[in-house]
PDB file of C-alpha atoms and ligand atoms in Angstrom:
ATOM      1  CA  MET Q   1      83.948  95.993 111.747  1.00  0.00           C
ATOM      2  CA  ALA Q   2      83.233  99.678 111.020  1.00  0.00           C
ATOM      3  CA  PHE Q   3      81.487 100.403 107.745  1.00  0.00           C
ATOM      4  CA  ASP Q   4      83.434 101.953 104.903  1.00  0.00           C
ATOM      5  CA  ARG Q   5      83.302 102.010 101.119  1.00  0.00           C
ATOM      6  CA  SER Q   6      86.964 101.257 100.461  1.00  0.00           C
ATOM      7  CA  VAL Q   7      87.565  98.572  97.844  1.00  0.00           C
ATOM      8  CA  LYS Q   8      87.634  95.133  99.465  1.00  0.00           C
ATOM      9  CA  ILE Q   9      88.791  91.943  97.758  1.00  0.00           C
ATOM     10  CA  ALA Q  10      86.989  88.767  98.814  1.00  0.00           C
ATOM     11  CA  PRO Q  11      88.572  85.671  97.257  1.00  0.00           C
ATOM     12  CA  SER Q  12      86.110  82.805  96.763  1.00  0.00           C
ATOM     13  CA  ILE Q  13      87.548  79.579  98.168  1.00  0.00           C
ATOM     14  CA  LEU Q  14      85.492  77.736  95.548  1.00  0.00           C
ATOM     15  CA  SER Q  15      88.672  78.123  93.460  1.00  0.00           C
ATOM     16  CA  ALA Q  16      91.017  76.896  96.252  1.00  0.00           C
ATOM     17  CA  ASP Q  17      92.583  73.447  96.617  1.00  0.00           C
ATOM     18  CA  PHE Q  18      89.743  71.476  98.250  1.00  0.00           C
ATOM     19  CA  ALA Q  19      92.222  69.221 100.066  1.00  0.00           C
ATOM     20  CA  ASN Q  20      93.905  72.163 101.776  1.00  0.00           C
ATOM     21  CA  PHE Q  21      91.426  74.816 102.920  1.00  0.00           C
ATOM     22  CA  GLY Q  22      93.182  75.890 106.111  1.00  0.00           C
ATOM     23  CA  ALA Q  23      96.441  76.661 104.330  1.00  0.00           C
ATOM     24  CA  GLU Q  24      94.631  78.253 101.377  1.00  0.00           C
ATOM     25  CA  ILE Q  25      92.715  80.631 103.673  1.00  0.00           C
ATOM     26  CA  ARG Q  26      95.908  81.602 105.497  1.00  0.00           C
ATOM     27  CA  ALA Q  27      97.679  82.139 102.177  1.00  0.00           C
ATOM     28  CA  ILE Q  28      95.064  84.495 100.703  1.00  0.00           C
ATOM     29  CA  GLU Q  29      94.828  86.474 103.945  1.00  0.00           C
ATOM     30  CA  ASP Q  30      98.625  86.765 104.187  1.00  0.00           C
ATOM     31  CA  GLN Q  31      98.578  87.971 100.592  1.00  0.00           C
ATOM     32  CA  GLY Q  32      96.093  90.784 101.196  1.00  0.00           C
ATOM     33  CA  ALA Q  33      92.543  89.403 101.034  1.00  0.00           C
ATOM     34  CA  ASP Q  34      90.102  91.613 102.969  1.00  0.00           C
ATOM     35  CA  TRP Q  35      87.299  89.061 103.336  1.00  0.00           C
ATOM     36  CA  VAL Q  36      86.966  85.304 102.696  1.00  0.00           C
ATOM     37  CA  HIS Q  37      83.969  84.399 100.505  1.00  0.00           C
ATOM     38  CA  VAL Q  38      82.401  80.960 101.026  1.00  0.00           C
ATOM     39  CA  ASP Q  39      80.082  79.705  98.258  1.00  0.00           C
ATOM     40  CA  VAL Q  40      77.432  77.321  99.572  1.00  0.00           C
ATOM     41  CA  MET Q  41      75.593  75.373  96.852  1.00  0.00           C
ATOM     42  CA  ASP Q  42      72.858  72.773  97.192  1.00  0.00           C
ATOM     43  CA  GLY Q  43      72.491  71.008  93.826  1.00  0.00           C
ATOM     44  CA  HIS Q  44      68.917  72.340  93.682  1.00  0.00           C
ATOM     45  CA  PHE Q  45      68.888  76.153  93.622  1.00  0.00           C
ATOM     46  CA  VAL Q  46      72.109  75.900  91.621  1.00  0.00           C
ATOM     47  CA  PRO Q  47      73.475  72.908  89.714  1.00  0.00           C
ATOM     48  CA  ASN Q  48      76.489  72.277  91.954  1.00  0.00           C
ATOM     49  CA  LEU Q  49      77.183  71.116  95.523  1.00  0.00           C
ATOM     50  CA  THR Q  50      79.692  72.491  97.995  1.00  0.00           C
ATOM     51  CA  PHE Q  51      79.821  73.139 101.741  1.00  0.00           C
ATOM     52  CA  GLY Q  52      77.528  72.131 104.600  1.00  0.00           C
ATOM     53  CA  PRO Q  53      77.693  73.811 108.022  1.00  0.00           C
ATOM     54  CA  PRO Q  54      80.398  71.429 109.349  1.00  0.00           C
ATOM     55  CA  ALA Q  55      82.712  72.417 106.495  1.00  0.00           C
ATOM     56  CA  VAL Q  56      82.108  76.112 107.199  1.00  0.00           C
ATOM     57  CA  ALA Q  57      82.760  75.513 110.919  1.00  0.00           C
ATOM     58  CA  ALA Q  58      86.068  73.886 109.965  1.00  0.00           C
ATOM     59  CA  PHE Q  59      87.062  76.969 107.922  1.00  0.00           C
ATOM     60  CA  ARG Q  60      86.207  79.346 110.769  1.00  0.00           C
ATOM     61  CA  PRO Q  61      89.349  79.103 112.940  1.00  0.00           C
ATOM     62  CA  HIS Q  62      91.522  79.771 109.891  1.00  0.00           C
ATOM     63  CA  VAL Q  63      89.715  83.004 108.947  1.00  0.00           C
ATOM     64  CA  LYS Q  64      91.222  86.026 110.689  1.00  0.00           C
ATOM     65  CA  THR Q  65      89.457  88.660 108.555  1.00  0.00           C
ATOM     66  CA  PHE Q  66      85.725  88.370 107.801  1.00  0.00           C
ATOM     67  CA  MET Q  67      83.874  85.240 106.685  1.00  0.00           C
ATOM     68  CA  ASP Q  68      81.205  86.063 104.133  1.00  0.00           C
ATOM     69  CA  VAL Q  69      78.906  83.078 103.485  1.00  0.00           C
ATOM     70  CA  HIS Q  70      76.963  83.175 100.205  1.00  0.00           C
ATOM     71  CA  LEU Q  71      74.050  80.758 100.417  1.00  0.00           C
ATOM     72  CA  MET Q  72      72.901  79.496  97.016  1.00  0.00           C
ATOM     73  CA  ILE Q  73      70.369  77.131  98.525  1.00  0.00           C
ATOM     74  CA  ALA Q  74      66.585  76.717  98.566  1.00  0.00           C
ATOM     75  CA  PRO Q  75      64.939  76.566 100.966  1.00  0.00           C
ATOM     76  CA  VAL Q  76      67.279  78.758 102.951  1.00  0.00           C
ATOM     77  CA  ASP Q  77      65.449  79.515 106.214  1.00  0.00           C
ATOM     78  CA  PRO Q  78      65.902  76.040 107.786  1.00  0.00           C
ATOM     79  CA  TYR Q  79      69.703  76.343 107.512  1.00  0.00           C
ATOM     80  CA  ILE Q  80      70.352  79.911 108.640  1.00  0.00           C
ATOM     81  CA  GLU Q  81      70.915  79.034 112.286  1.00  0.00           C
ATOM     82  CA  ALA Q  82      73.363  76.253 111.390  1.00  0.00           C
ATOM     83  CA  TYR Q  83      75.482  78.530 109.172  1.00  0.00           C
ATOM     84  CA  ALA Q  84      75.435  81.276 111.816  1.00  0.00           C
ATOM     85  CA  LYS Q  85      76.560  78.769 114.462  1.00  0.00           C
ATOM     86  CA  ALA Q  86      79.268  77.589 112.055  1.00  0.00           C
ATOM     87  CA  GLY Q  87      80.770  81.057 112.424  1.00  0.00           C
ATOM     88  CA  ALA Q  88      79.624  83.165 109.470  1.00  0.00           C
ATOM     89  CA  ASP Q  89      80.195  86.900 109.990  1.00  0.00           C
ATOM     90  CA  MET Q  90      77.722  87.647 107.201  1.00  0.00           C
ATOM     91  CA  ILE Q  91      75.095  85.438 105.587  1.00  0.00           C
ATOM     92  CA  THR Q  92      73.823  86.342 102.128  1.00  0.00           C
ATOM     93  CA  ALA Q  93      70.633  84.778 100.784  1.00  0.00           C
ATOM     94  CA  HIS Q  94      69.172  84.939  97.283  1.00  0.00           C
ATOM     95  CA  LEU Q  95      65.989  86.866  96.664  1.00  0.00           C
ATOM     96  CA  GLU Q  96      65.037  84.146  94.152  1.00  0.00           C
ATOM     97  CA  ALA Q  97      65.433  81.284  96.628  1.00  0.00           C
ATOM     98  CA  GLY Q  98      61.978  81.525  98.134  1.00  0.00           C
ATOM     99  CA  PRO Q  99      58.763  83.545  98.469  1.00  0.00           C
ATOM    100  CA  HIS Q 100      59.695  85.310 101.715  1.00  0.00           C
ATOM    101  CA  ILE Q 101      63.016  87.108 101.396  1.00  0.00           C
ATOM    102  CA  HIS Q 102      61.949  89.687 104.019  1.00  0.00           C
ATOM    103  CA  ARG Q 103      61.399  86.904 106.549  1.00  0.00           C
ATOM    104  CA  THR Q 104      64.717  85.321 105.544  1.00  0.00           C
ATOM    105  CA  ILE Q 105      66.596  88.584 106.211  1.00  0.00           C
ATOM    106  CA  GLN Q 106      64.829  88.902 109.567  1.00  0.00           C
ATOM    107  CA  ALA Q 107      65.923  85.360 110.405  1.00  0.00           C
ATOM    108  CA  ILE Q 108      69.548  86.134 109.503  1.00  0.00           C
ATOM    109  CA  LYS Q 109      69.566  89.301 111.635  1.00  0.00           C
ATOM    110  CA  ALA Q 110      67.977  87.374 114.516  1.00  0.00           C
ATOM    111  CA  GLN Q 111      71.134  85.240 114.594  1.00  0.00           C
ATOM    112  CA  GLY Q 112      73.201  88.344 115.320  1.00  0.00           C
ATOM    113  CA  VAL Q 113      75.175  88.191 112.061  1.00  0.00           C
ATOM    114  CA  LYS Q 114      75.269  90.650 109.169  1.00  0.00           C
ATOM    115  CA  ALA Q 115      72.764  90.059 106.376  1.00  0.00           C
ATOM    116  CA  GLY Q 116      73.150  90.269 102.618  1.00  0.00           C
ATOM    117  CA  VAL Q 117      70.618  89.894  99.828  1.00  0.00           C
ATOM    118  CA  SER Q 118      71.721  88.578  96.443  1.00  0.00           C
ATOM    119  CA  LEU Q 119      70.258  89.177  93.001  1.00  0.00           C
ATOM    120  CA  ASN Q 120      70.692  86.859  90.030  1.00  0.00           C
ATOM    121  CA  PRO Q 121      71.531  88.472  86.673  1.00  0.00           C
ATOM    122  CA  GLY Q 122      67.886  88.334  85.551  1.00  0.00           C
ATOM    123  CA  THR Q 123      66.456  90.013  88.662  1.00  0.00           C
ATOM    124  CA  PRO Q 124      65.865  93.793  88.549  1.00  0.00           C
ATOM    125  CA  ALA Q 125      67.415  96.209  91.028  1.00  0.00           C
ATOM    126  CA  GLU Q 126      63.970  97.412  92.135  1.00  0.00           C
ATOM    127  CA  ALA Q 127      63.202  94.013  93.662  1.00  0.00           C
ATOM    128  CA  ILE Q 128      65.191  94.906  96.776  1.00  0.00           C
ATOM    129  CA  GLU Q 129      63.778  98.404  97.344  1.00  0.00           C
ATOM    130  CA  TYR Q 130      61.864  97.430 100.485  1.00  0.00           C
ATOM    131  CA  LEU Q 131      64.745  95.469 101.965  1.00  0.00           C
ATOM    132  CA  LEU Q 132      67.236  98.313 102.053  1.00  0.00           C
ATOM    133  CA  ASP Q 133      66.487  99.313 105.634  1.00  0.00           C
ATOM    134  CA  MET Q 134      67.283  95.757 106.808  1.00  0.00           C
ATOM    135  CA  VAL Q 135      70.383  94.604 104.944  1.00  0.00           C
ATOM    136  CA  ASP Q 136      74.119  95.187 105.377  1.00  0.00           C
ATOM    137  CA  MET Q 137      74.991  94.238 101.801  1.00  0.00           C
ATOM    138  CA  VAL Q 138      73.505  93.785  98.351  1.00  0.00           C
ATOM    139  CA  LEU Q 139      75.223  91.137  96.211  1.00  0.00           C
ATOM    140  CA  VAL Q 140      74.925  91.717  92.474  1.00  0.00           C
ATOM    141  CA  MET Q 141      75.634  88.465  90.634  1.00  0.00           C
ATOM    142  CA  THR Q 142      77.489  89.037  87.385  1.00  0.00           C
ATOM    143  CA  VAL Q 143      77.277  85.357  86.390  1.00  0.00           C
ATOM    144  CA  ASN Q 144      74.503  82.834  86.853  1.00  0.00           C
ATOM    145  CA  PRO Q 145      75.422  81.235  90.183  1.00  0.00           C
ATOM    146  CA  GLY Q 146      76.781  77.716  90.352  1.00  0.00           C
ATOM    147  CA  PHE Q 147      80.319  77.709  89.037  1.00  0.00           C
ATOM    148  CA  GLY Q 148      83.552  79.644  89.093  1.00  0.00           C
ATOM    149  CA  GLY Q 149      85.330  80.733  85.954  1.00  0.00           C
ATOM    150  CA  GLN Q 150      82.329  82.038  84.004  1.00  0.00           C
ATOM    151  CA  LYS Q 151      82.161  85.117  81.795  1.00  0.00           C
ATOM    152  CA  PHE Q 152      81.151  88.456  83.351  1.00  0.00           C
ATOM    153  CA  ILE Q 153      77.597  89.599  82.450  1.00  0.00           C
ATOM    154  CA  HIS Q 154      77.762  93.329  81.724  1.00  0.00           C
ATOM    155  CA  SER Q 155      74.176  94.234  82.671  1.00  0.00           C
ATOM    156  CA  GLY Q 156      75.346  94.004  86.290  1.00  0.00           C
ATOM    157  CA  ILE Q 157      77.162  97.328  85.849  1.00  0.00           C
ATOM    158  CA  GLU Q 158      73.983  99.322  85.217  1.00  0.00           C
ATOM    159  CA  LYS Q 159      72.214  97.388  87.972  1.00  0.00           C
ATOM    160  CA  THR Q 160      74.998  98.309  90.383  1.00  0.00           C
ATOM    161  CA  ARG Q 161      74.624 101.982  89.468  1.00  0.00           C
ATOM    162  CA  LYS Q 162      70.883 101.864  90.188  1.00  0.00           C
ATOM    163  CA  ILE Q 163      71.371 100.064  93.502  1.00  0.00           C
ATOM    164  CA  ARG Q 164      74.044 102.537  94.566  1.00  0.00           C
ATOM    165  CA  GLN Q 165      71.544 105.362  93.985  1.00  0.00           C
ATOM    166  CA  MET Q 166      68.808 103.513  95.858  1.00  0.00           C
ATOM    167  CA  ILE Q 167      71.156 102.982  98.835  1.00  0.00           C
ATOM    168  CA  GLY Q 168      71.930 106.682  99.238  1.00  0.00           C
ATOM    169  CA  ASP Q 169      73.593 107.317 102.609  1.00  0.00           C
ATOM    170  CA  ARG Q 170      72.711 103.960 104.148  1.00  0.00           C
ATOM    171  CA  PRO Q 171      75.720 101.919 105.339  1.00  0.00           C
ATOM    172  CA  ILE Q 172      75.198  99.089 102.842  1.00  0.00           C
ATOM    173  CA  HIS Q 173      77.966  97.351 100.899  1.00  0.00           C
ATOM    174  CA  ILE Q 174      77.559  96.439  97.239  1.00  0.00           C
ATOM    175  CA  GLN Q 175      79.315  93.187  96.431  1.00  0.00           C
ATOM    176  CA  ILE Q 176      79.991  91.886  92.923  1.00  0.00           C
ATOM    177  CA  ASP Q 177      80.356  88.160  92.321  1.00  0.00           C
ATOM    178  CA  GLY Q 178      81.228  86.431  89.059  1.00  0.00           C
ATOM    179  CA  GLY Q 179      83.842  87.045  86.398  1.00  0.00           C
ATOM    180  CA  VAL Q 180      85.657  89.759  88.378  1.00  0.00           C
ATOM    181  CA  THR Q 181      89.114  90.419  86.893  1.00  0.00           C
ATOM    182  CA  PRO Q 182      91.409  93.462  86.615  1.00  0.00           C
ATOM    183  CA  GLU Q 183      89.455  94.249  83.423  1.00  0.00           C
ATOM    184  CA  THR Q 184      85.925  94.078  84.873  1.00  0.00           C
ATOM    185  CA  ALA Q 185      86.614  95.316  88.446  1.00  0.00           C
ATOM    186  CA  PRO Q 186      86.926  99.008  87.478  1.00  0.00           C
ATOM    187  CA  LEU Q 187      83.588  98.906  85.641  1.00  0.00           C
ATOM    188  CA  VAL Q 188      81.630  97.853  88.734  1.00  0.00           C
ATOM    189  CA  VAL Q 189      83.609  99.954  91.208  1.00  0.00           C
ATOM    190  CA  GLU Q 190      83.023 103.039  89.087  1.00  0.00           C
ATOM    191  CA  ALA Q 191      79.295 102.156  89.222  1.00  0.00           C
ATOM    192  CA  GLY Q 192      79.364 102.008  93.025  1.00  0.00           C
ATOM    193  CA  ALA Q 193      80.494  98.550  94.159  1.00  0.00           C
ATOM    194  CA  ASP Q 194      82.939  98.186  97.061  1.00  0.00           C
ATOM    195  CA  VAL Q 195      83.339  94.430  97.699  1.00  0.00           C
ATOM    196  CA  LEU Q 196      84.752  92.340  94.851  1.00  0.00           C
ATOM    197  CA  VAL Q 197      84.506  88.555  95.000  1.00  0.00           C
ATOM    198  CA  ALA Q 198      87.025  86.796  92.794  1.00  0.00           C
ATOM    199  CA  GLY Q 199      87.677  83.084  92.491  1.00  0.00           C
ATOM    200  CA  SER Q 200      89.648  82.179  89.411  1.00  0.00           C
ATOM    201  CA  ALA Q 201      91.250  85.625  89.077  1.00  0.00           C
ATOM    202  CA  VAL Q 202      92.817  85.285  92.559  1.00  0.00           C
ATOM    203  CA  PHE Q 203      93.799  81.610  92.598  1.00  0.00           C
ATOM    204  CA  LYS Q 204      95.018  81.233  89.006  1.00  0.00           C
ATOM    205  CA  GLY Q 205      98.695  80.419  88.713  1.00  0.00           C
ATOM    206  CA  GLY Q 206      99.276  80.209  92.478  1.00  0.00           C
ATOM    207  CA  SER Q 207      99.266  77.582  95.222  1.00  0.00           C
ATOM    208  CA  VAL Q 208      99.995  77.390  98.947  1.00  0.00           C
ATOM    209  CA  ASP Q 209     103.606  76.689  97.944  1.00  0.00           C
ATOM    210  CA  ASN Q 210     103.609  79.669  95.614  1.00  0.00           C
ATOM    211  CA  PRO Q 211     101.319  82.115  97.456  1.00  0.00           C
ATOM    212  CA  GLN Q 212     102.937  85.306  96.204  1.00  0.00           C
ATOM    213  CA  VAL Q 213     100.997  84.753  92.952  1.00  0.00           C
ATOM    214  CA  TYR Q 214      97.793  85.169  94.980  1.00  0.00           C
ATOM    215  CA  GLY Q 215      99.214  88.456  96.230  1.00  0.00           C
ATOM    216  CA  GLU Q 216     100.020  89.628  92.725  1.00  0.00           C
ATOM    217  CA  ASN Q 217      96.538  88.675  91.526  1.00  0.00           C
ATOM    218  CA  ILE Q 218      94.834  90.448  94.460  1.00  0.00           C
ATOM    219  CA  ARG Q 219      96.949  93.577  93.971  1.00  0.00           C
ATOM    220  CA  ALA Q 220      96.167  93.651  90.241  1.00  0.00           C
ATOM    221  CA  ILE Q 221      92.399  93.593  90.895  1.00  0.00           C
ATOM    222  CA  ARG Q 222      92.684  96.163  93.706  1.00  0.00           C
ATOM    223  CA  ALA Q 223      94.858  98.555  91.701  1.00  0.00           C
ATOM    224  CA  ALA Q 224      92.532  98.442  88.690  1.00  0.00           C
ATOM    225  CA  ALA Q 225      89.491  98.953  90.934  1.00  0.00           C
ATOM    226  CA  GLU Q 226      91.007 101.833  92.926  1.00  0.00           C
ATOM    227  CA  ALA Q 227      92.050 103.578  89.715  1.00  0.00           C
ATOM    228  CA  ALA Q 228      88.364 103.697  88.796  1.00  0.00           C
ATOM    229  CA  ARG Q 229      87.656 105.581  92.055  1.00  0.00           C
ATOM    230  CA  THR Q 230      90.291 108.242  91.648  1.00  0.00           C
ATOM    231  CA  GLY Q 231      90.450 108.545  87.884  1.00  0.00           C
TER     232      GLY Q 231
HETATM  233  C1  DX5 Y   1      79.384  81.609  91.552  1.00  0.00           C
HETATM  234  C2  DX5 Y   1      79.985  81.956  92.895  1.00  0.00           C
HETATM  235  C3  DX5 Y   1      81.190  82.803  92.791  1.00  0.00           C
HETATM  236  C4  DX5 Y   1      82.299  82.207  92.000  1.00  0.00           C
HETATM  237  C5  DX5 Y   1      83.129  83.302  91.433  1.00  0.00           C
HETATM  238  O1  DX5 Y   1      78.221  80.886  91.752  1.00  0.00           O
HETATM  239  O2  DX5 Y   1      79.034  82.608  93.707  1.00  0.00           O
HETATM  240  O3  DX5 Y   1      81.626  83.261  94.057  1.00  0.00           O
HETATM  241  O4  DX5 Y   1      83.093  81.344  92.737  1.00  0.00           O
HETATM  242  O5  DX5 Y   1      84.108  82.729  90.628  1.00  0.00           O
HETATM  243  P1  DX5 Y   1      84.869  83.532  89.503  1.00  0.00           P
HETATM  244  O6  DX5 Y   1      85.527  84.693  90.174  1.00  0.00           O
HETATM  245  O7  DX5 Y   1      85.822  82.529  88.975  1.00  0.00           O
HETATM  246  O8  DX5 Y   1      83.823  83.967  88.513  1.00  0.00           O
HETATM  247 ZN1   ZN Y   2      79.662  83.708  95.649  1.00  0.00          ZN
END
């Protein structure tokens, strides 16, 4: 996939119907999702549990766009190969998940997949300065990771602006995750973000039997975000 900074919407399937992932993935893609965001949680780095590699492998054949796997697990290195083999197009690891984030990014790249580094709300932008020549994406968390449906933390806007400056001309995406809505999306896009994860704001009010609501929700986020680019 060629690099560009157009606004991309990445619904998090953490907010999907857990008994119906294949149909949910098809529904969000049919309704305009650009990427599919998979939140992996271990009950240790974050206080919630979600998907092991077999679950991610089961999602894979349903994803026609780009499968972005957000690992909220510690340790992370022992599981990178398994999530790459499960079919991730990009693997994102948290800087806070261990002492050797540089080694972790090397291990992700060694699997031949794209690599992202994620920052919790309390972690400064400068922490990733020496990773910028290795990564394909920086993920700025705008909630404390672990759950969908939390309130957007506004300090992520200024952090995004700093990271966008640090990136310069490098082909690196900035992804925002947590509390993204039509109200908050323009704030982070104006600051330099291009990939917007949204769980509750995409899935709310819809279902696989009523998927056009997903489309309306995705279009509302995209329109608000794109207005911040042009206006
Ligand atoms: C939080 C996850 C997010 C979450 C976003 O730990 O990484 O991807 O599902 O959910 P909303 O959009 O509901 O804040
Ligand atoms: Zn996420």
